[in-house]
Structure formats: structure tokens, C-alpha cells
XYZ file of C-alpha atoms in Angstrom:
566
model
C 42.820 77.014 126.817
C 46.771 76.640 125.978
C 49.155 75.306 128.322
C 52.655 77.037 128.212
C 55.495 76.219 130.361
C 58.317 78.672 131.177
C 60.821 79.613 134.103
C 58.997 80.518 137.434
C 58.002 81.768 139.816
C 54.927 84.010 139.459
C 56.016 87.406 138.257
C 59.288 86.004 136.716
C 60.443 87.387 133.586
C 59.709 83.957 131.778
C 55.982 84.432 133.368
C 55.704 87.905 131.887
C 57.090 86.631 128.764
C 54.072 84.323 128.447
C 51.750 87.105 129.277
C 52.684 89.149 126.409
C 52.330 86.302 124.230
C 49.532 84.669 125.159
C 47.608 86.562 127.963
C 44.827 84.054 128.042
C 47.019 80.669 128.424
C 47.446 78.624 131.534
C 50.823 78.976 132.620
C 52.783 76.177 133.834
C 55.855 77.251 135.909
C 59.233 75.447 136.573
C 62.667 76.309 138.314
C 64.756 74.897 135.672
C 64.798 74.896 131.963
C 65.610 71.255 131.843
C 62.135 70.583 133.360
C 60.296 73.083 131.016
C 61.514 70.760 128.270
C 60.557 67.660 129.656
C 57.169 68.870 130.189
C 56.583 69.631 126.667
C 58.556 66.102 125.558
C 55.769 64.673 128.099
C 52.842 66.333 126.513
C 51.456 67.877 129.535
C 52.045 71.434 127.862
C 50.981 72.720 124.568
C 54.115 75.076 124.023
C 57.080 76.435 126.171
C 58.635 79.985 126.391
C 62.558 79.971 127.329
C 65.147 82.838 127.229
C 67.674 82.439 124.442
C 69.424 85.703 124.080
C 70.308 88.914 126.518
C 71.508 92.123 125.214
C 74.031 91.948 128.353
C 74.997 88.321 128.697
C 74.720 87.181 125.068
C 73.450 83.370 124.327
C 71.865 81.289 126.910
C 74.065 78.176 126.193
C 72.189 75.928 128.042
C 69.219 76.409 125.773
C 71.154 75.346 122.771
C 72.112 72.182 124.219
C 68.610 70.995 125.145
C 66.686 72.475 122.295
C 69.254 70.393 119.925
C 67.697 67.198 121.599
C 64.171 68.176 121.111
C 62.032 65.994 118.847
C 58.542 67.176 117.754
C 58.859 70.909 118.567
C 60.002 73.757 116.553
C 61.062 77.442 117.359
C 57.855 79.405 116.070
C 58.010 82.776 117.707
C 60.013 85.309 119.764
C 59.227 87.859 122.690
C 61.480 90.653 123.552
C 61.013 91.868 126.985
C 62.675 94.804 128.741
C 64.054 93.202 131.719
C 64.017 95.792 134.930
C 66.191 94.302 137.610
C 66.349 95.582 140.921
C 67.899 95.718 144.271
C 65.906 94.641 147.273
C 66.285 93.607 150.891
C 64.071 92.732 153.539
C 62.066 95.770 154.764
C 63.829 98.016 157.091
C 67.585 96.399 156.630
C 68.720 99.354 154.856
C 67.223 101.860 157.469
C 69.162 99.766 160.320
C 72.326 100.097 158.635
C 73.198 96.777 157.844
C 75.670 96.541 154.810
C 75.111 93.942 152.235
C 77.294 91.038 152.959
C 75.814 88.557 150.330
C 73.916 89.056 147.056
C 71.602 86.464 145.975
C 70.338 85.920 142.387
C 69.962 84.087 139.534
C 73.377 83.207 137.650
C 71.937 84.926 134.380
C 71.236 87.956 136.584
C 74.682 88.093 137.800
C 76.235 88.234 134.624
C 73.765 90.947 133.202
C 74.759 92.913 136.616
C 78.491 92.356 136.325
C 79.372 96.157 135.951
C 76.881 97.298 138.745
C 78.008 94.513 141.285
C 81.496 95.509 140.376
C 81.034 98.979 140.890
C 78.985 99.159 144.278
C 79.343 95.825 146.011
C 83.038 94.433 145.012
C 83.604 92.745 148.462
C 79.907 91.021 148.671
C 79.658 87.177 148.382
C 77.538 86.247 145.345
C 75.073 83.419 145.756
C 73.651 82.026 142.702
C 70.649 80.008 142.692
C 68.085 78.021 140.456
C 65.299 78.381 142.703
C 64.696 82.232 143.218
C 61.378 81.727 145.001
C 63.055 79.549 147.644
C 65.509 82.110 147.901
C 63.247 85.016 148.876
C 61.397 82.653 151.388
C 64.809 81.574 152.882
C 65.699 85.384 153.542
C 62.489 86.144 155.006
C 62.071 83.028 157.275
C 65.741 83.310 158.397
C 65.771 87.317 158.615
C 68.883 87.547 156.847
C 69.142 91.431 157.199
C 73.020 91.564 155.413
C 71.361 89.812 152.466
C 70.544 91.658 149.246
C 68.772 90.130 146.335
C 68.389 91.242 142.582
C 65.621 90.362 140.310
C 62.521 92.082 138.796
C 60.756 94.959 140.346
C 57.522 92.704 139.925
C 58.614 89.652 141.850
C 60.556 91.976 144.439
C 56.863 93.470 145.343
C 55.357 89.794 145.111
C 57.565 88.593 148.139
C 57.028 91.958 150.123
C 60.734 92.924 149.934
C 61.788 96.552 150.197
C 63.522 98.191 146.910
C 66.536 99.720 147.439
C 67.390 100.309 143.853
C 65.475 100.478 140.690
C 66.985 99.610 137.249
C 70.484 98.513 138.249
C 71.409 97.755 134.494
C 70.255 100.114 131.603
C 69.575 98.572 127.959
C 68.653 95.370 129.273
C 66.216 93.132 127.067
C 65.732 89.530 126.994
C 64.539 87.686 123.880
C 62.621 84.314 124.412
C 61.657 81.500 121.981
C 58.470 80.265 121.821
C 58.497 76.514 121.013
C 55.429 74.331 119.699
C 54.616 71.429 117.580
C 53.575 72.827 114.157
C 55.758 74.948 111.979
C 54.213 78.011 111.086
C 53.957 79.495 107.507
C 55.772 82.180 105.828
C 55.097 85.984 106.880
C 57.144 87.435 104.240
C 59.676 88.705 107.344
C 61.404 85.752 108.619
C 64.273 83.838 110.024
C 65.286 80.212 110.436
C 67.606 78.483 113.136
C 69.757 75.530 112.121
C 71.747 73.519 114.561
C 74.471 70.713 113.089
C 75.114 67.325 114.273
C 78.449 66.772 115.526
C 80.784 67.318 112.434
C 83.629 65.588 111.081
C 87.129 67.527 110.912
C 87.437 69.175 107.387
C 89.472 72.107 106.658
C 87.303 74.906 105.435
C 83.865 73.393 106.825
C 82.771 76.472 108.699
C 83.749 78.976 105.760
C 81.968 76.624 103.446
C 78.640 76.345 105.198
C 78.533 80.366 105.421
C 79.712 80.617 101.922
C 76.185 78.725 100.682
C 74.289 81.185 102.526
C 76.239 84.176 101.777
C 76.292 83.592 97.960
C 72.223 83.246 97.824
C 71.904 86.742 99.630
C 70.896 84.978 102.795
C 71.800 87.325 105.411
C 73.329 85.100 108.747
C 71.901 86.906 111.746
C 73.603 84.707 114.256
C 76.541 82.248 114.462
C 77.371 80.158 117.423
C 79.805 77.000 117.863
C 80.864 74.740 120.252
C 82.145 71.383 120.815
C 79.315 68.385 121.611
C 79.996 67.275 125.172
C 79.869 63.564 124.367
C 82.002 63.471 120.908
C 83.997 66.886 121.512
C 83.170 67.269 117.642
C 82.045 70.560 116.272
C 78.352 71.861 116.193
C 77.247 75.196 114.986
C 74.139 77.029 115.288
C 73.061 79.401 112.708
C 70.176 81.722 112.469
C 69.929 83.245 109.040
C 67.076 85.346 107.532
C 64.439 83.875 105.357
C 61.795 80.783 105.762
C 62.689 77.386 105.305
C 59.984 77.120 102.730
C 61.942 79.662 100.498
C 63.434 78.255 97.416
C 66.772 79.564 98.356
C 66.829 78.347 101.673
C 66.018 74.892 100.811
C 68.437 74.973 97.884
C 71.335 75.949 100.448
C 70.210 73.366 102.889
C 70.227 70.695 100.455
C 73.657 71.433 99.179
C 74.927 71.932 102.707
C 74.088 68.349 103.488
C 74.812 66.838 100.105
C 77.896 68.302 99.025
C 79.600 70.411 101.837
C 78.793 68.289 104.820
C 78.166 64.935 102.913
C 75.787 63.422 105.354
C 72.065 62.965 105.446
C 70.242 64.755 108.273
C 73.298 66.552 109.099
C 71.548 70.163 109.464
C 68.791 70.166 111.875
C 66.076 73.052 111.636
C 65.180 74.281 114.967
C 62.290 76.493 113.421
C 61.375 79.212 111.260
C 59.598 82.316 112.601
C 58.962 86.024 112.364
C 62.021 87.945 112.522
C 62.929 89.695 115.586
C 65.455 92.704 115.425
C 67.023 93.218 118.919
C 68.220 96.656 117.521
C 65.722 99.796 117.546
C 64.618 100.944 114.268
C 63.663 104.688 113.727
C 62.157 104.349 110.075
C 58.989 102.481 109.901
C 58.169 103.123 106.338
C 59.611 104.141 102.680
C 57.852 105.605 99.797
C 59.250 105.678 96.169
C 58.664 108.222 93.774
C 59.210 106.197 90.474
C 57.838 102.715 89.742
C 60.535 101.367 87.586
C 62.282 98.327 88.192
C 64.888 99.595 90.309
C 62.246 101.074 92.694
C 60.818 97.578 93.032
C 64.115 96.014 93.604
C 64.947 98.199 96.705
C 61.488 98.198 98.036
C 61.210 94.507 98.183
C 64.344 94.321 99.918
C 63.313 97.002 102.505
C 60.114 94.798 103.141
C 62.272 92.003 103.778
C 63.695 93.705 106.392
C 60.562 94.634 108.141
C 59.737 98.311 106.673
C 56.411 99.267 105.125
C 57.128 100.227 101.415
C 54.942 102.143 98.740
C 55.979 102.535 95.277
C 54.386 105.279 93.055
C 54.505 106.529 89.666
C 52.642 107.890 86.704
C 50.450 104.701 86.366
C 49.835 103.821 90.036
C 46.531 104.386 92.077
C 48.491 105.869 94.816
C 50.005 109.344 93.931
C 53.389 110.701 95.148
C 51.532 113.544 96.967
C 49.353 111.072 99.014
C 52.418 108.630 99.541
C 54.499 111.475 100.869
C 52.159 112.231 104.037
C 52.363 108.481 104.951
C 56.014 107.685 105.022
C 59.240 108.534 107.018
C 61.523 108.391 104.046
C 61.032 109.649 100.496
C 63.137 107.960 97.814
C 63.157 109.569 94.196
C 64.088 107.026 91.711
C 63.660 108.167 88.304
C 65.388 108.817 85.092
C 68.357 110.892 85.585
C 67.190 113.611 83.280
C 63.982 114.245 85.386
C 65.563 113.745 88.799
C 65.789 117.422 89.409
C 62.550 118.520 88.169
C 60.880 115.809 90.057
C 62.719 116.711 93.298
C 61.597 120.677 92.768
C 57.941 119.450 92.300
C 57.449 117.100 95.369
C 60.436 118.440 97.709
C 58.109 121.163 99.131
C 55.783 118.535 100.257
C 58.288 116.999 102.723
C 57.934 117.941 106.161
C 60.425 118.196 109.516
C 60.981 114.912 110.594
C 61.017 113.151 107.065
C 64.338 112.161 104.828
C 64.752 112.475 101.295
C 66.997 109.903 99.706
C 67.842 110.542 95.947
C 68.870 107.582 94.033
C 70.480 108.910 90.808
C 73.635 109.041 88.788
C 74.535 112.829 88.968
C 74.869 114.474 92.472
C 75.730 118.366 92.460
C 72.634 119.634 90.448
C 69.983 117.234 92.348
C 71.195 117.755 95.929
C 71.389 121.487 95.161
C 67.801 121.487 94.019
C 66.765 119.071 97.284
C 68.504 121.682 99.521
C 66.669 124.683 98.020
C 63.200 122.766 97.706
C 62.746 121.099 101.088
C 62.356 122.223 104.393
C 65.699 122.779 106.451
C 64.660 119.939 108.765
C 64.337 117.495 106.108
C 67.266 115.299 105.859
C 68.720 114.641 102.453
C 71.394 112.229 101.138
C 72.311 111.111 97.630
C 72.904 107.308 96.868
C 74.300 106.015 93.471
C 73.857 101.990 93.539
C 76.294 101.088 90.637
C 74.031 97.744 89.673
C 70.745 97.238 88.190
C 67.652 95.395 88.945
C 69.199 92.264 87.367
C 71.294 91.838 90.341
C 70.473 89.075 92.954
C 72.016 90.679 95.754
C 73.978 93.975 96.930
C 76.965 91.830 98.016
C 80.214 93.232 96.713
C 78.366 95.884 94.634
C 79.801 99.445 94.820
C 77.645 102.273 96.398
C 78.244 105.628 96.248
C 76.890 108.004 99.240
C 77.096 111.742 99.014
C 75.926 112.891 102.842
C 74.997 116.335 103.443
C 74.751 118.837 106.383
C 71.342 117.410 106.532
C 71.913 113.779 106.617
C 70.753 112.613 109.906
C 69.676 109.032 111.583
C 67.274 108.344 108.767
C 70.097 108.629 106.228
C 72.596 106.390 108.664
C 69.868 103.576 108.764
C 69.456 103.543 105.077
C 73.285 103.402 104.747
C 73.537 100.742 107.300
C 70.858 98.568 105.464
C 72.887 98.830 102.460
C 76.185 97.501 104.373
C 74.202 94.611 105.935
C 73.346 93.557 102.576
C 76.927 93.421 101.547
C 77.392 96.752 99.479
C 80.590 98.103 99.354
C 80.157 101.501 100.444
C 82.424 104.622 99.447
C 81.715 108.220 100.443
C 82.152 111.331 98.286
C 81.448 114.777 97.955
C 78.941 115.846 95.165
C 81.869 117.218 92.735
C 84.195 114.292 93.515
C 81.196 111.713 92.631
C 80.498 113.660 89.559
C 84.090 113.850 88.621
C 84.590 110.192 89.259
C 81.697 109.218 87.576
C 82.807 110.883 84.257
C 85.726 108.562 84.718
C 83.722 105.407 85.466
C 80.671 105.719 83.414
C 80.320 108.612 81.273
C 83.629 108.435 79.474
C 83.574 104.532 78.909
C 79.770 104.971 77.623
C 80.556 107.818 75.215
C 83.663 105.939 73.900
C 81.562 102.499 73.497
C 78.898 104.360 71.359
C 81.549 106.213 69.329
C 83.423 102.748 68.944
C 80.365 101.145 67.542
C 79.702 103.910 65.374
C 83.258 103.875 63.762
C 82.708 100.049 63.083
C 79.620 100.646 61.565
C 80.898 103.682 59.312
C 83.958 101.699 57.950
C 81.644 98.267 57.547
C 83.823 96.219 59.876
C 82.107 93.010 60.843
C 82.173 92.514 64.634
C 82.982 88.647 63.991
C 86.436 89.751 62.512
C 87.622 92.077 65.351
C 88.691 89.021 67.677
C 91.077 87.654 65.006
C 92.984 90.994 65.040
C 92.664 91.946 68.852
C 95.102 90.976 71.771
C 92.924 90.151 74.761
C 93.693 93.452 76.475
C 92.513 95.295 73.376
C 89.443 93.327 73.755
C 88.118 95.109 76.832
C 86.690 98.113 74.667
C 84.685 95.692 72.553
C 83.298 94.079 75.596
C 82.344 97.221 77.119
C 80.722 98.280 73.645
C 78.696 95.109 73.723
C 77.705 95.543 76.990
C 76.427 99.149 76.718
C 74.491 98.127 73.409
C 72.712 94.997 74.746
C 71.514 96.930 77.567
C 68.625 99.955 77.844
C 69.724 102.676 75.499
C 67.964 105.315 77.127
C 69.818 104.928 80.412
C 73.024 105.078 78.662
C 71.969 108.105 76.789
C 71.026 109.759 80.064
C 74.331 108.777 81.612
C 76.137 110.537 78.676
C 73.907 113.568 79.163
C 74.482 114.216 82.665
C 75.202 117.630 83.828
C 77.868 118.660 86.877
C 81.871 118.147 86.649
C 81.533 114.538 84.820
C 81.200 116.790 81.546
C 84.709 118.099 82.057
C 86.264 114.674 81.950
C 84.781 113.718 78.590
C 85.683 117.108 77.112
C 88.998 116.854 78.525
C 89.454 113.532 77.118
C 88.231 114.771 73.743
C 90.972 117.497 73.452
C 93.598 115.174 74.496
C 92.462 112.579 72.111
C 92.787 114.867 69.360
C 95.982 116.316 70.314
C 97.444 112.699 70.391
C 95.974 111.732 67.061
C 98.042 115.033 65.528
C 100.829 113.841 67.110
C 100.695 110.285 65.579
C 99.345 111.764 62.393
C 102.694 113.768 62.206
C 104.861 110.741 63.308
C 105.928 111.979 66.585
C 106.823 108.754 68.065
C 109.495 109.904 70.609
C 106.797 112.840 72.002
C 104.126 110.305 72.297
C 106.363 107.746 74.130
C 107.502 110.711 76.735
C 103.815 111.427 77.242
C 103.122 107.966 78.150
C 106.201 107.822 80.585
C 104.884 111.227 82.026
C 101.674 109.596 82.616
C 103.117 106.848 84.607
C 104.390 109.556 87.089
C 101.022 110.013 87.809
C 99.941 106.578 88.203
C 101.332 104.863 91.542
C 103.044 101.723 91.544
C 100.621 100.242 93.726
C 97.811 101.282 91.149
C 99.703 99.763 88.015
C 100.699 96.427 89.999
C 96.980 95.922 91.142
C 95.367 97.023 87.744
C 97.702 94.903 85.832
C 96.995 91.916 88.207
C 93.494 92.344 87.426
C 93.833 92.699 83.584
C 95.904 89.295 83.803
C 92.836 87.686 85.797
C 90.389 88.814 82.913
C 93.172 87.757 80.312
C 92.837 84.134 81.698
C 89.043 83.920 81.962
C 88.943 85.070 78.221
C 91.589 82.544 77.246
C 89.562 79.708 78.082
C 88.681 77.670 75.087
C 85.045 78.011 75.798
C 85.107 82.023 75.677
C 88.005 82.270 73.255
C 86.080 81.049 70.232
C 82.911 83.163 71.063
C 84.971 86.403 70.958
């Protein structure tokens, strides 16, 4: 039978955390965290369970100091326990009418109950104790009728005290860490905790440490820092998503020690464990209609967030009709040209309480189809991610979201998922989205295809273009190369989308013909006046910021390694 040490007495939160984690274990109780760790180091227990975080008071700092000194042990798991704190007194004290003059509790309990105490007992003397069992017995043996004590309802009843008020603090949960001797293997939904040795002073150290994780798409869950008691040098605690066995994690740790901190063993692994989320998730499962690379890309990242995902398509054994009955959120991710038809076919199968998220490039037509085809109680939201499945992460990538009158909590949770992973979120109306995508994608793609066709018709060699181009005039050539180097079907569908984006291309074509005619007629003054008039529409801020970007691109393209490849 496993022996697990925690903070006592019997009936304490630590005691119940162990019961939740390992009901059959022998529980060894101590009244101090330091004693709990000493029993583990001495080998008298197999594991320990200690509090590390509370939703009311934050991190338990004493834990971090002790665990950093621990050798031969790893943080392997977590227990999240609702904390039900109650006010109690000696039986009959309330009835007699004695006011509460002294409140007894552990210091952590007082921090959790700060608002309640200020509101109800502003004049009471607070007496923080380490040994709560001793405090209960002292009140009882000395008949301290003016004393009140705050702790769990279970512990109050254990000592035979009278409950005065239940649940004095709402939304109160504590996270307990399970420390044992063997590091667990990856579950696919893990987190890892590290703490640095005392660090030498260096400008940008903290930013550089964080950057090694974020540039690999590793999300940072928690960050704490404090000065080492002995050396007064900075120590940093980090909890990040992923297991220590993950290649990206190992690469980050190796670079941190060798390049950033430049000291061997400067980063101590506290443990890797199944990830725990102190937030409440409403969505449990996602189902994708469309089995392409983009569906798989999103499904993998949602699974890493702890969601169950199902991907369905023409070649999958699981059919969309079956999947829809199994999930909370249905995501349609199919070619643009068939998105509306797919929604019309499967939308009626969704029921109230589910959500439909549309991953597509054209919003007006698809959203109207979704609103017409689904039950009014189905949530609906449109998402246009401006990146492909080759992207390593969403960080700094643009995501356009069109919310509807039926976008609810499920839609908000999906939006929060993208925001957490670094996506730049922009909100549009359906019409505004399609107009802007006409400018940002439909028109440039059309121009790129037309430009390539023009070069071919005039037998102009691509190798000769660079010698007759300024860096600025090369932008269109670069865009042409990008479009023709990827999936033609995707870009053809972008050009063929319906909605208000078509107006942009039509308007451009009309303006282009007008300008060509003016140029053919030698109307230099008129063209110049048109350009001056155009500048009035463009704000100075726009012109300055885009000029700055253009110069930055020019600087990159001027590099010798790139210049001769153009």
C-alpha cells in the first residue's frame, strides 16, 4: 500500500486531496509543509500531496522554496479540490450572544477569506496558527466562547463545533501537486514545471527565457519570480504546456542553458504531469466536417488543449451524420466552393445546445445558409484563419471572426482558444469581411494570375525580371511566385468566391481600363492629379506606416544572399 504524506489533521483539505487521488493509500499527516517534504526525503513515504495554488490567494510561495531544494522527486500529477470554508464556534456560543472577538485559522485561510472577514468581522483579532488541530482542542478545553474558527466544514464537524455560516468564500479551489520519485510518460495533454538556479544579472534575461518557449509555439501557463534568500539573485519559476520528452521542449531547455543563461544545469525540471486547467471549459468535444490538412491542423491543437476531436470526410469511416450526434461543436472546413452546400446538407442535423463554426473564406453567403439551415438554438460563428496548415503556430497570424446574433459561450471559447495561441483577432461584419478579403486576397490573387499570363504571352523570361525592377516593383512578382508555388485549386476558389468581394475586382478592372486609356492618350497631368486625389483618401498614418514596412522589405531584399536570387 502506498504511503502519502500531506498537511493534517484528518479531515483537512490535504487529507481529502489524497483521498481523491489515491483512496486506498495510507495517509501520513503533518502540520507543516517542511515536515511533509522531510518525510519524503527520508524515504518514509512514497509520495506527498501539497497545495501549490489557490484561486483566491494565488501561489503558495513556501512550496516553491522547498521544492527547489528537493532531490530525487518530481511533480507527477495534480488534484484540484473545491475548498468549502465555514465559520464555526463552540456549541451554544452563538445562542448565548457572545460576539466573535478572535478569529482562528491558518494564514492561507485568512488570505482566502480576506473580503469576508473585512465585511463581517472588521474589529476581530486574527490569530494565524500552524497546527489547526491544536487550535480546535484549545478552544474546546478552555471554553473560549468569544472565539470563532474558519476551516473546512468536514473538519469543523470532526471536532464537534457548531456551524455558524457555510461557504463563506465562493469560487474557492486549491490545486495540490503530487510529488513522487518517477517521472511519468507523456499523455499528450501535459505541462512541465521548471525553476532556475539563482541567475546572474544580464539585460533582457527574462525576455530571452520567455522567447525560447514562445517562438516554438510553447504556451507559458505560469511565471513567478523572486530573489534567492541567500544570494539575492533572481530565480524564475515557469510552468509551460508540453512534456519534457517533447522534442521542442528539449530543444528549448538545451538552448536556454547553453545560449541564454550559459550555465550547465541552470534550469531544474520540477516535473511533467497531465495538464490541469483551473478554468471551467464548457466544450468537451469538436467534430470536423472535412478531412483536409487544415482540419487536422486545428484538431491536433484542440486535442492538445484537452478537447476530444473527430475528423470526418468522404474517406473516413466515421460519417459526418454520426459525428454530429457525438460532439458539442461542429466545424465545417471544406473547399470554399462547397462550403454553403455542405452547411445546407448537414446543418439541419444540429440540435439546440450545439455550435456550428465555419472555417472558410467567404462569409455572407455561408452565414446566411447556416442561419437558414440550423435550429435557432444552435450557435453560429464564422472564422477565417489567414494561414495554412504549414504554419507552426497561430502566433501573430491574423484571424477574422464574424460573430452573429447566435454566437454564444461555445463560440467565445473557441475564440479564446485562438487568442491564447497568439492569433491576432479581428472582428468584422459579414459584408465588411468579404469587401476586405476582396482587397487582401481576391484582387492580389487575380492580379498575380493575370501577371503570370502576361509574362507567358510576351515570352518574358522570369530570370530577366530582376534586372529591370526596383525592389518595390518586385512585390507583385513575389506575390505571383507565391500564388503559383502552392495549390492552384485554393487560389482559384478564392478568385471565384461570391459576396461583396467581387465588387472590389470589378471596380479595380474598371479603374484599370480607365487609367490605361488615360496613359495611352498621354494625359500625364490628369493621372498625376488622380494620384494626388488618391493620397487624400489615404491617411498620413497609413502612408508612413506602410512606407516603413516597404523599407523594411527593401532592406531584406537588398541582402546579397537574396538579391542575386531575384
